[in-house]
Amino acid sequence: MTIAFGPHAIRHSQVFFSSALSYGLVNLKPIARGHVLVIPKRNVPRFTALTPAEVSDLFLSAQTIGRVVETQFQGQALTVAMQDGPAAGQTVPHVHIHVIPRRFGDWANNDDVYAELDQTKVDNEERKPRSEEEMAAEADFLRAFFPPLAAKDGQVSLTT
Ligand code: AMP
């Protein structure tokens, strides 16, 4: 079973959170430990296409997920970011919020985090896609902090 993240079919093993209208998934190429993505269930490229209910659900989900990843990955803060459209650096045409645990001194300059986000487009030794197993292990770990992923209101069941 998979869910859509733009053109990508994401295995349920990568999904750790499901609300009425959003998913939380682990990242193929995280720039920090606990860097995860929050996406609307509807596969649309731009933030402006979301309904008020989707915007609300997406940001409430990012808040809930942010609390957990900040604590569990020993963060002291969070970078919460959205690249909304290719000209802003978006590479996957499906609305997504990056939730990134931060610590004092993790980058030499605080805003280097945005340059680093840009680097995920490049495949090199430092930025290799993670294995399915590694991503599944992180999703398994995170899943324990959220309500069970079950069929709800006709949404895809993540328990199968
Ligand atoms: P952006 O450049 O803002 O569009 O961010 C795209 C994000 O999606 C990056 O953090 C990528 O590492 C991540 N990404 C790309 N493909 C996948 C995938 N198949 N599964 C999980 N994350 C992905």
PDB file of C-alpha atoms and ligand atoms in Angstrom:
ATOM      1  CA  MET A   1       0.000   0.000   0.000  1.00  0.00           C
ATOM      2  CA  THR A   2       1.216   3.479  -0.787  1.00  0.00           C
ATOM      3  CA  ILE A   3       0.203   7.109  -0.463  1.00  0.00           C
ATOM      4  CA  ALA A   4       0.970   9.826  -2.988  1.00  0.00           C
ATOM      5  CA  PHE A   5       3.599  12.486  -2.351  1.00  0.00           C
ATOM      6  CA  GLY A   6       3.465  14.340  -5.660  1.00  0.00           C
ATOM      7  CA  PRO A   7       4.609  11.790  -8.240  1.00  0.00           C
ATOM      8  CA  HIS A   8       6.170   9.523  -5.585  1.00  0.00           C
ATOM      9  CA  ALA A   9       4.449   6.448  -4.192  1.00  0.00           C
ATOM     10  CA  ILE A  10       5.295   6.458  -0.481  1.00  0.00           C
ATOM     11  CA  ARG A  11       5.108   3.133   1.312  1.00  0.00           C
ATOM     12  CA  HIS A  12       3.031   3.012   4.465  1.00  0.00           C
ATOM     13  CA  SER A  13       6.188   1.967   6.253  1.00  0.00           C
ATOM     14  CA  GLN A  14       7.351   5.593   5.795  1.00  0.00           C
ATOM     15  CA  VAL A  15       4.157   7.117   7.218  1.00  0.00           C
ATOM     16  CA  PHE A  16       4.003   7.669  10.977  1.00  0.00           C
ATOM     17  CA  PHE A  17       1.071  10.054  11.386  1.00  0.00           C
ATOM     18  CA  SER A  18      -2.378  10.404   9.898  1.00  0.00           C
ATOM     19  CA  SER A  19      -5.044  12.982  10.749  1.00  0.00           C
ATOM     20  CA  ALA A  20      -8.306  13.625   8.922  1.00  0.00           C
ATOM     21  CA  LEU A  21      -6.618  15.522   6.098  1.00  0.00           C
ATOM     22  CA  SER A  22      -2.825  15.194   6.553  1.00  0.00           C
ATOM     23  CA  TYR A  23      -0.009  12.672   6.770  1.00  0.00           C
ATOM     24  CA  GLY A  24       3.377  12.792   8.472  1.00  0.00           C
ATOM     25  CA  LEU A  25       6.165  10.941   6.709  1.00  0.00           C
ATOM     26  CA  VAL A  26       9.849  10.401   7.227  1.00  0.00           C
ATOM     27  CA  ASN A  27      12.252  11.992   4.788  1.00  0.00           C
ATOM     28  CA  LEU A  28      14.256  10.326   2.040  1.00  0.00           C
ATOM     29  CA  LYS A  29      17.093  12.842   2.477  1.00  0.00           C
ATOM     30  CA  PRO A  30      16.766  14.550   5.872  1.00  0.00           C
ATOM     31  CA  ILE A  31      19.109  17.440   6.598  1.00  0.00           C
ATOM     32  CA  ALA A  32      18.994  16.814  10.357  1.00  0.00           C
ATOM     33  CA  ARG A  33      17.886  14.025  12.663  1.00  0.00           C
ATOM     34  CA  GLY A  34      14.111  14.090  12.901  1.00  0.00           C
ATOM     35  CA  HIS A  35      13.600  16.182   9.751  1.00  0.00           C
ATOM     36  CA  VAL A  36      10.147  15.033   8.674  1.00  0.00           C
ATOM     37  CA  LEU A  37       7.469  16.165   6.237  1.00  0.00           C
ATOM     38  CA  VAL A  38       3.805  16.980   6.825  1.00  0.00           C
ATOM     39  CA  ILE A  39       1.603  16.831   3.754  1.00  0.00           C
ATOM     40  CA  PRO A  40      -2.092  17.207   2.918  1.00  0.00           C
ATOM     41  CA  LYS A  41      -3.695  13.921   1.887  1.00  0.00           C
ATOM     42  CA  ARG A  42      -4.841  15.615  -1.301  1.00  0.00           C
ATOM     43  CA  ASN A  43      -2.086  15.680  -3.895  1.00  0.00           C
ATOM     44  CA  VAL A  44      -1.941  19.354  -4.878  1.00  0.00           C
ATOM     45  CA  PRO A  45       1.196  21.362  -5.634  1.00  0.00           C
ATOM     46  CA  ARG A  46       0.430  24.754  -4.165  1.00  0.00           C
ATOM     47  CA  PHE A  47      -0.521  26.005  -0.714  1.00  0.00           C
ATOM     48  CA  THR A  48      -3.148  28.299  -2.219  1.00  0.00           C
ATOM     49  CA  ALA A  49      -5.069  25.262  -3.506  1.00  0.00           C
ATOM     50  CA  LEU A  50      -5.793  24.032   0.013  1.00  0.00           C
ATOM     51  CA  THR A  51      -9.176  24.559   1.631  1.00  0.00           C
ATOM     52  CA  PRO A  52      -9.369  26.275   5.039  1.00  0.00           C
ATOM     53  CA  ALA A  53      -9.997  22.869   6.620  1.00  0.00           C
ATOM     54  CA  GLU A  54      -6.858  21.446   4.968  1.00  0.00           C
ATOM     55  CA  VAL A  55      -4.711  24.431   6.008  1.00  0.00           C
ATOM     56  CA  SER A  56      -5.943  24.124   9.565  1.00  0.00           C
ATOM     57  CA  ASP A  57      -5.395  20.373   9.707  1.00  0.00           C
ATOM     58  CA  LEU A  58      -1.943  20.654   8.084  1.00  0.00           C
ATOM     59  CA  PHE A  59      -0.654  23.245  10.556  1.00  0.00           C
ATOM     60  CA  LEU A  60      -2.213  21.568  13.580  1.00  0.00           C
ATOM     61  CA  SER A  61      -0.541  18.350  12.416  1.00  0.00           C
ATOM     62  CA  ALA A  62       2.805  20.158  12.004  1.00  0.00           C
ATOM     63  CA  GLN A  63       2.437  21.508  15.546  1.00  0.00           C
ATOM     64  CA  THR A  64       1.667  18.065  16.992  1.00  0.00           C
ATOM     65  CA  ILE A  65       4.487  16.412  15.041  1.00  0.00           C
ATOM     66  CA  GLY A  66       6.900  19.245  15.848  1.00  0.00           C
ATOM     67  CA  ARG A  67       6.406  18.723  19.571  1.00  0.00           C
ATOM     68  CA  VAL A  68       7.319  15.063  19.237  1.00  0.00           C
ATOM     69  CA  VAL A  69      10.343  15.381  16.942  1.00  0.00           C
ATOM     70  CA  GLU A  70      11.789  18.272  18.931  1.00  0.00           C
ATOM     71  CA  THR A  71      11.605  16.223  22.128  1.00  0.00           C
ATOM     72  CA  GLN A  72      12.581  12.847  20.732  1.00  0.00           C
ATOM     73  CA  PHE A  73      15.530  14.136  18.669  1.00  0.00           C
ATOM     74  CA  GLN A  74      16.843  16.376  21.472  1.00  0.00           C
ATOM     75  CA  GLY A  75      16.020  19.629  19.710  1.00  0.00           C
ATOM     76  CA  GLN A  76      15.896  23.037  21.347  1.00  0.00           C
ATOM     77  CA  ALA A  77      13.750  24.597  18.632  1.00  0.00           C
ATOM     78  CA  LEU A  78      12.221  23.869  15.246  1.00  0.00           C
ATOM     79  CA  THR A  79      12.566  25.179  11.740  1.00  0.00           C
ATOM     80  CA  VAL A  80       9.133  24.928  10.139  1.00  0.00           C
ATOM     81  CA  ALA A  81       9.383  25.682   6.435  1.00  0.00           C
ATOM     82  CA  MET A  82       7.480  25.452   3.200  1.00  0.00           C
ATOM     83  CA  GLN A  83       8.869  25.974  -0.288  1.00  0.00           C
ATOM     84  CA  ASP A  84       5.672  26.783  -2.139  1.00  0.00           C
ATOM     85  CA  GLY A  85       6.361  26.509  -5.864  1.00  0.00           C
ATOM     86  CA  PRO A  86       9.469  25.756  -7.943  1.00  0.00           C
ATOM     87  CA  ALA A  87      10.720  29.366  -7.889  1.00  0.00           C
ATOM     88  CA  ALA A  88      10.870  29.087  -4.095  1.00  0.00           C
ATOM     89  CA  GLY A  89      12.876  25.860  -4.279  1.00  0.00           C
ATOM     90  CA  GLN A  90      10.054  23.302  -4.207  1.00  0.00           C
ATOM     91  CA  THR A  91      11.150  20.064  -5.834  1.00  0.00           C
ATOM     92  CA  VAL A  92       8.184  17.807  -5.047  1.00  0.00           C
ATOM     93  CA  PRO A  93       4.939  19.258  -6.448  1.00  0.00           C
ATOM     94  CA  HIS A  94       2.801  18.330  -3.452  1.00  0.00           C
ATOM     95  CA  VAL A  95       2.354  20.831  -0.612  1.00  0.00           C
ATOM     96  CA  HIS A  96       4.645  19.904   2.284  1.00  0.00           C
ATOM     97  CA  ILE A  97       5.866  21.430   5.503  1.00  0.00           C
ATOM     98  CA  HIS A  98       9.418  20.619   6.550  1.00  0.00           C
ATOM     99  CA  VAL A  99       9.655  20.167  10.341  1.00  0.00           C
ATOM    100  CA  ILE A 100      13.299  20.199  11.376  1.00  0.00           C
ATOM    101  CA  PRO A 101      14.583  19.896  14.970  1.00  0.00           C
ATOM    102  CA  ARG A 102      17.191  22.573  15.663  1.00  0.00           C
ATOM    103  CA  ARG A 103      19.914  23.143  18.247  1.00  0.00           C
ATOM    104  CA  PHE A 104      22.165  26.075  19.033  1.00  0.00           C
ATOM    105  CA  GLY A 105      25.223  25.826  16.787  1.00  0.00           C
ATOM    106  CA  ASP A 106      23.878  23.074  14.513  1.00  0.00           C
ATOM    107  CA  TRP A 107      24.798  25.245  11.534  1.00  0.00           C
ATOM    108  CA  ALA A 108      27.459  27.944  11.610  1.00  0.00           C
ATOM    109  CA  ASN A 109      24.887  30.517  10.575  1.00  0.00           C
ATOM    110  CA  ASN A 110      21.296  29.894  11.547  1.00  0.00           C
ATOM    111  CA  ASP A 111      19.849  30.498   8.095  1.00  0.00           C
ATOM    112  CA  ASP A 112      22.312  28.033   6.507  1.00  0.00           C
ATOM    113  CA  VAL A 113      19.502  25.555   7.140  1.00  0.00           C
ATOM    114  CA  TYR A 114      17.823  26.938   4.004  1.00  0.00           C
ATOM    115  CA  ALA A 115      20.942  26.456   1.853  1.00  0.00           C
ATOM    116  CA  GLU A 116      21.101  22.922   3.210  1.00  0.00           C
ATOM    117  CA  LEU A 117      17.461  22.320   2.237  1.00  0.00           C
ATOM    118  CA  ASP A 118      18.431  23.326  -1.287  1.00  0.00           C
ATOM    119  CA  GLN A 119      21.239  20.760  -1.304  1.00  0.00           C
ATOM    120  CA  THR A 120      18.758  17.882  -1.012  1.00  0.00           C
ATOM    121  CA  LYS A 121      18.195  18.284  -4.738  1.00  0.00           C
ATOM    122  CA  VAL A 122      21.762  17.093  -5.313  1.00  0.00           C
ATOM    123  CA  ASP A 123      22.745  13.444  -4.987  1.00  0.00           C
ATOM    124  CA  ASN A 124      26.241  13.175  -3.582  1.00  0.00           C
ATOM    125  CA  GLU A 125      28.130  11.218  -0.937  1.00  0.00           C
ATOM    126  CA  GLU A 126      26.713  13.332   1.895  1.00  0.00           C
ATOM    127  CA  ARG A 127      23.185  13.420   0.528  1.00  0.00           C
ATOM    128  CA  LYS A 128      22.401   9.853  -0.404  1.00  0.00           C
ATOM    129  CA  PRO A 129      18.772   8.752  -0.302  1.00  0.00           C
ATOM    130  CA  ARG A 130      18.180   6.625   2.783  1.00  0.00           C
ATOM    131  CA  SER A 131      17.294   2.970   2.544  1.00  0.00           C
ATOM    132  CA  GLU A 132      13.725   1.785   2.951  1.00  0.00           C
ATOM    133  CA  GLU A 133      14.796  -0.059   6.095  1.00  0.00           C
ATOM    134  CA  GLU A 134      16.292   3.032   7.707  1.00  0.00           C
ATOM    135  CA  MET A 135      13.205   5.099   6.949  1.00  0.00           C
ATOM    136  CA  ALA A 136      10.859   2.345   8.171  1.00  0.00           C
ATOM    137  CA  ALA A 137      12.772   2.087  11.462  1.00  0.00           C
ATOM    138  CA  GLU A 138      12.429   5.828  12.051  1.00  0.00           C
ATOM    139  CA  ALA A 139       8.721   5.768  11.157  1.00  0.00           C
ATOM    140  CA  ASP A 140       8.181   2.802  13.526  1.00  0.00           C
ATOM    141  CA  PHE A 141       9.881   4.761  16.300  1.00  0.00           C
ATOM    142  CA  LEU A 142       7.781   7.887  15.681  1.00  0.00           C
ATOM    143  CA  ARG A 143       4.486   6.055  15.190  1.00  0.00           C
ATOM    144  CA  ALA A 144       4.486   5.106  18.869  1.00  0.00           C
ATOM    145  CA  PHE A 145       3.980   8.774  19.860  1.00  0.00           C
ATOM    146  CA  PHE A 146       0.777   9.254  17.881  1.00  0.00           C
ATOM    147  CA  PRO A 147      -2.698   7.703  17.751  1.00  0.00           C
ATOM    148  CA  PRO A 148      -2.806   4.416  15.843  1.00  0.00           C
ATOM    149  CA  LEU A 149      -3.106   4.827  12.093  1.00  0.00           C
ATOM    150  CA  ALA A 150      -6.469   3.301  11.285  1.00  0.00           C
ATOM    151  CA  ALA A 151      -9.154   3.588   8.648  1.00  0.00           C
ATOM    152  CA  LYS A 152     -11.135   6.706   9.473  1.00  0.00           C
ATOM    153  CA  ASP A 153     -13.893   8.506   7.591  1.00  0.00           C
ATOM    154  CA  GLY A 154     -13.187   6.466   4.507  1.00  0.00           C
ATOM    155  CA  GLN A 155      -9.480   7.359   4.523  1.00  0.00           C
ATOM    156  CA  VAL A 156      -6.958   4.775   3.461  1.00  0.00           C
ATOM    157  CA  SER A 157      -6.167   2.376   6.279  1.00  0.00           C
ATOM    158  CA  LEU A 158      -2.551   2.390   7.362  1.00  0.00           C
ATOM    159  CA  THR A 159      -2.904  -0.669   9.520  1.00  0.00           C
ATOM    160  CA  THR A 160      -3.006  -3.051   6.567  1.00  0.00           C
TER     161      THR A 160
HETATM  162  P1  AMP B   1      11.316  20.623  -1.347  1.00  0.00           P
HETATM  163  O1  AMP B   1      12.674  20.804  -1.963  1.00  0.00           O
HETATM  164  O2  AMP B   1      10.916  21.694  -0.399  1.00  0.00           O
HETATM  165  O3  AMP B   1      10.248  20.336  -2.395  1.00  0.00           O
HETATM  166  O4  AMP B   1      11.423  19.333  -0.438  1.00  0.00           O
HETATM  167  C1  AMP B   1      11.246  18.037  -0.918  1.00  0.00           C
HETATM  168  C2  AMP B   1      11.531  17.124   0.241  1.00  0.00           C
HETATM  169  O5  AMP B   1      11.014  15.854  -0.082  1.00  0.00           O
HETATM  170  C3  AMP B   1      13.023  16.943   0.543  1.00  0.00           C
HETATM  171  O6  AMP B   1      13.213  17.058   1.944  1.00  0.00           O
HETATM  172  C4  AMP B   1      13.305  15.534   0.046  1.00  0.00           C
HETATM  173  O7  AMP B   1      14.325  14.915   0.790  1.00  0.00           O
HETATM  174  C5  AMP B   1      11.962  14.881   0.275  1.00  0.00           C
HETATM  175  N1  AMP B   1      11.670  13.725  -0.564  1.00  0.00           N
HETATM  176  C6  AMP B   1      11.812  13.607  -1.897  1.00  0.00           C
HETATM  177  N2  AMP B   1      11.387  12.395  -2.316  1.00  0.00           N
HETATM  178  C7  AMP B   1      10.959  11.740  -1.206  1.00  0.00           C
HETATM  179  C8  AMP B   1      10.426  10.453  -0.958  1.00  0.00           C
HETATM  180  N3  AMP B   1      10.240   9.560  -1.930  1.00  0.00           N
HETATM  181  N4  AMP B   1      10.127  10.116   0.325  1.00  0.00           N
HETATM  182  C9  AMP B   1      10.328  11.009   1.329  1.00  0.00           C
HETATM  183  N5  AMP B   1      10.821  12.232   1.160  1.00  0.00           N
HETATM  184  C10 AMP B   1      11.135  12.607  -0.092  1.00  0.00           C
END
